[in-house]
Short mmCIF file of C-alpha atoms in Angstrom, two decimals:
data_model
loop_
_atom_site.label_atom_id
_atom_site.label_comp_id
_atom_site.label_asym_id
_atom_site.label_seq_id
_atom_site.Cartn_x
_atom_site.Cartn_y
_atom_site.Cartn_z
CA MET N 826 97.51 106.40 104.40
CA ALA N 827 94.95 104.65 106.56
CA VAL N 828 95.44 101.13 107.90
CA SER N 829 92.78 99.88 105.47
CA GLU N 830 94.81 101.28 102.55
CA PHE N 831 97.89 99.51 103.89
CA GLN N 832 95.91 96.27 104.07
CA GLU N 833 95.13 96.63 100.36
CA VAL N 834 98.83 97.04 99.59
CA SER N 835 99.87 94.16 101.85
CA HIS N 836 97.57 91.68 100.12
CA VAL N 837 99.56 92.10 96.91
CA LEU N 838 102.62 90.57 98.55
CA THR N 839 103.03 86.91 99.58
CA LEU N 840 103.78 86.33 103.25
CA THR N 841 104.74 83.36 105.40
CA SER N 842 102.65 82.67 108.52
CA SER N 843 105.20 84.37 110.81
CA GLU N 844 105.27 87.40 108.50
CA LYS N 845 101.46 87.55 108.65
CA GLU N 846 101.68 87.80 112.46
CA THR N 847 104.19 90.63 112.10
CA ASP N 848 101.95 92.27 109.50
CA THR N 849 99.03 92.42 111.93
CA LYS N 850 101.12 93.60 114.87
CA TYR N 851 102.80 96.45 112.98
CA GLN N 852 100.15 97.58 110.47
CA ARG N 853 100.00 101.11 111.89
CA VAL N 854 103.77 101.52 111.58
CA TYR N 855 103.83 100.25 108.00
CA ALA N 856 100.85 102.41 107.03
CA LEU N 857 102.67 105.53 108.24
CA LEU N 858 105.87 104.55 106.42
CA LEU N 859 103.91 104.61 103.17
CA GLN N 860 103.19 108.31 103.78
CA ILE N 861 106.86 109.31 103.51
CA PRO N 862 107.50 110.57 99.97
CA ALA N 863 110.46 109.34 97.94
CA GLY N 864 113.38 111.72 98.41
CA LYS N 865 112.41 112.48 102.01
CA VAL N 866 113.36 110.95 105.35
CA SER N 867 111.91 110.97 108.83
CA SER N 868 113.24 109.76 112.16
CA TYR N 869 112.49 106.92 114.54
CA ALA N 870 111.54 109.62 117.07
CA ALA N 871 109.09 111.41 114.73
CA LEU N 872 107.42 108.15 113.74
CA SER N 873 107.17 107.05 117.37
CA ARG N 874 105.59 110.40 118.36
CA ALA N 875 102.97 109.98 115.63
CA LEU N 876 102.19 106.50 116.98
CA SER N 877 102.42 107.44 120.69
CA SER N 878 105.12 104.80 120.99
CA SER N 879 108.88 104.69 121.55
CA PRO N 880 111.73 104.94 119.03
CA ARG N 881 112.96 101.52 120.18
CA ALA N 882 109.56 99.93 119.47
CA VAL N 883 109.49 101.57 116.04
CA GLY N 884 112.97 100.17 115.35
CA GLY N 885 111.69 96.71 116.29
CA ALA N 886 108.82 97.01 113.81
CA LEU N 887 111.10 98.25 111.04
CA ARG N 888 113.55 95.41 111.67
CA ARG N 889 110.70 92.96 110.99
CA ASN N 890 109.28 94.72 107.90
CA PRO N 891 108.51 91.94 105.40
CA TYR N 892 107.50 94.46 102.72
CA ALA N 893 110.76 96.38 102.27
CA PRO N 894 111.49 98.30 100.15
CA GLU N 895 107.86 98.74 98.95
CA VAL N 896 107.00 99.78 102.52
CA PRO N 897 109.99 102.12 102.83
CA CYS N 898 111.59 101.53 106.21
CA HIS N 899 114.83 102.78 104.63
CA ARG N 900 113.36 106.31 104.82
CA ILE N 901 113.66 106.31 108.62
CA ILE N 902 116.99 107.60 109.95
CA CYS N 903 118.29 108.77 113.33
CA ALA N 904 117.02 112.10 114.70
CA ASP N 905 120.56 113.50 114.56
CA GLY N 906 120.70 112.87 110.81
CA ALA N 907 122.84 109.72 110.98
CA ILE N 908 121.74 107.07 108.50
CA GLY N 909 121.01 104.51 111.22
CA GLY N 910 120.69 100.75 110.97
CA PHE N 911 118.89 98.66 108.38
CA LYS N 912 117.38 95.17 108.23
CA GLY N 913 118.07 94.54 111.89
CA GLU N 914 121.74 95.48 111.63
CA ALA N 915 122.95 98.31 113.86
CA GLN N 916 124.50 101.37 112.27
CA ASP N 917 127.93 100.39 113.56
CA ALA N 918 127.71 96.70 112.62
CA PRO N 919 131.08 95.39 111.40
CA SER N 920 129.94 94.29 107.93
CA GLY N 921 128.07 97.50 107.09
CA ILE N 922 126.47 95.70 104.14
CA ASN N 923 122.89 96.56 105.09
CA GLN N 924 123.75 100.17 105.85
CA LYS N 925 125.33 100.47 102.39
CA GLU N 926 122.11 99.13 100.87
CA LYS N 927 120.04 101.66 102.85
CA ARG N 928 122.30 104.48 101.71
CA ARG N 929 122.08 103.28 98.07
CA LEU N 930 118.25 103.22 98.26
CA LEU N 931 118.09 106.72 99.77
CA GLU N 932 120.64 108.21 97.38
CA SER N 933 118.72 106.72 94.43
CA GLU N 934 115.76 108.79 95.70
CA GLY N 935 117.86 111.97 95.91
CA VAL N 936 118.74 111.98 99.63
CA SER N 937 122.42 112.84 100.18
CA PHE N 938 124.78 111.88 103.00
CA ASP N 939 128.32 112.97 103.79
CA MET N 940 131.26 110.54 103.99
CA LYS N 941 130.40 109.73 107.63
CA GLY N 942 126.80 108.80 106.77
CA ASN N 943 125.12 111.97 108.03
CA LEU N 944 122.28 113.71 106.21
CA ILE N 945 123.53 116.70 104.23
CA SER N 946 120.34 118.65 103.49
CA LYS N 947 117.82 119.52 106.19
CA GLU N 948 115.31 119.95 103.35
CA SER N 949 115.16 116.16 103.10
CA TRP N 950 113.42 115.92 106.50
CA TRP N 951 109.71 115.09 106.43
CA ASN N 952 107.29 114.96 109.36
CA GLY N 953 103.80 115.10 107.86
CA PHE N 954 102.40 111.92 109.38
CA GLU N 955 98.62 111.71 109.36
CA VAL N 956 97.33 109.25 111.93
#
């Protein structure tokens, strides 16, 4: 999905002024997230390679995603298959509430994790980003 297509999607949602600043700064990240099909996941590393960026910068953009879950940041997991953090909460955060929500979203799309939160099927991986 091109940035212009993402802009069309983003105009459907209502944003605050600070979210609009985030929207502009991270449009390319959000546009690529929309390419990941339901039932598939990609990694922070794969998304950062497609953007010529760093996994940490991608994580920062995902943490600020005002469009979730319509712009599916929940479909990004760790390169080792661990479910990773969600909504700015680290994977090992004490409450684990956000990670449970991420897991629920992914499992509702058919992505399975073991009891430790690791991806079960390698067939769920997706890396078809078109920049």
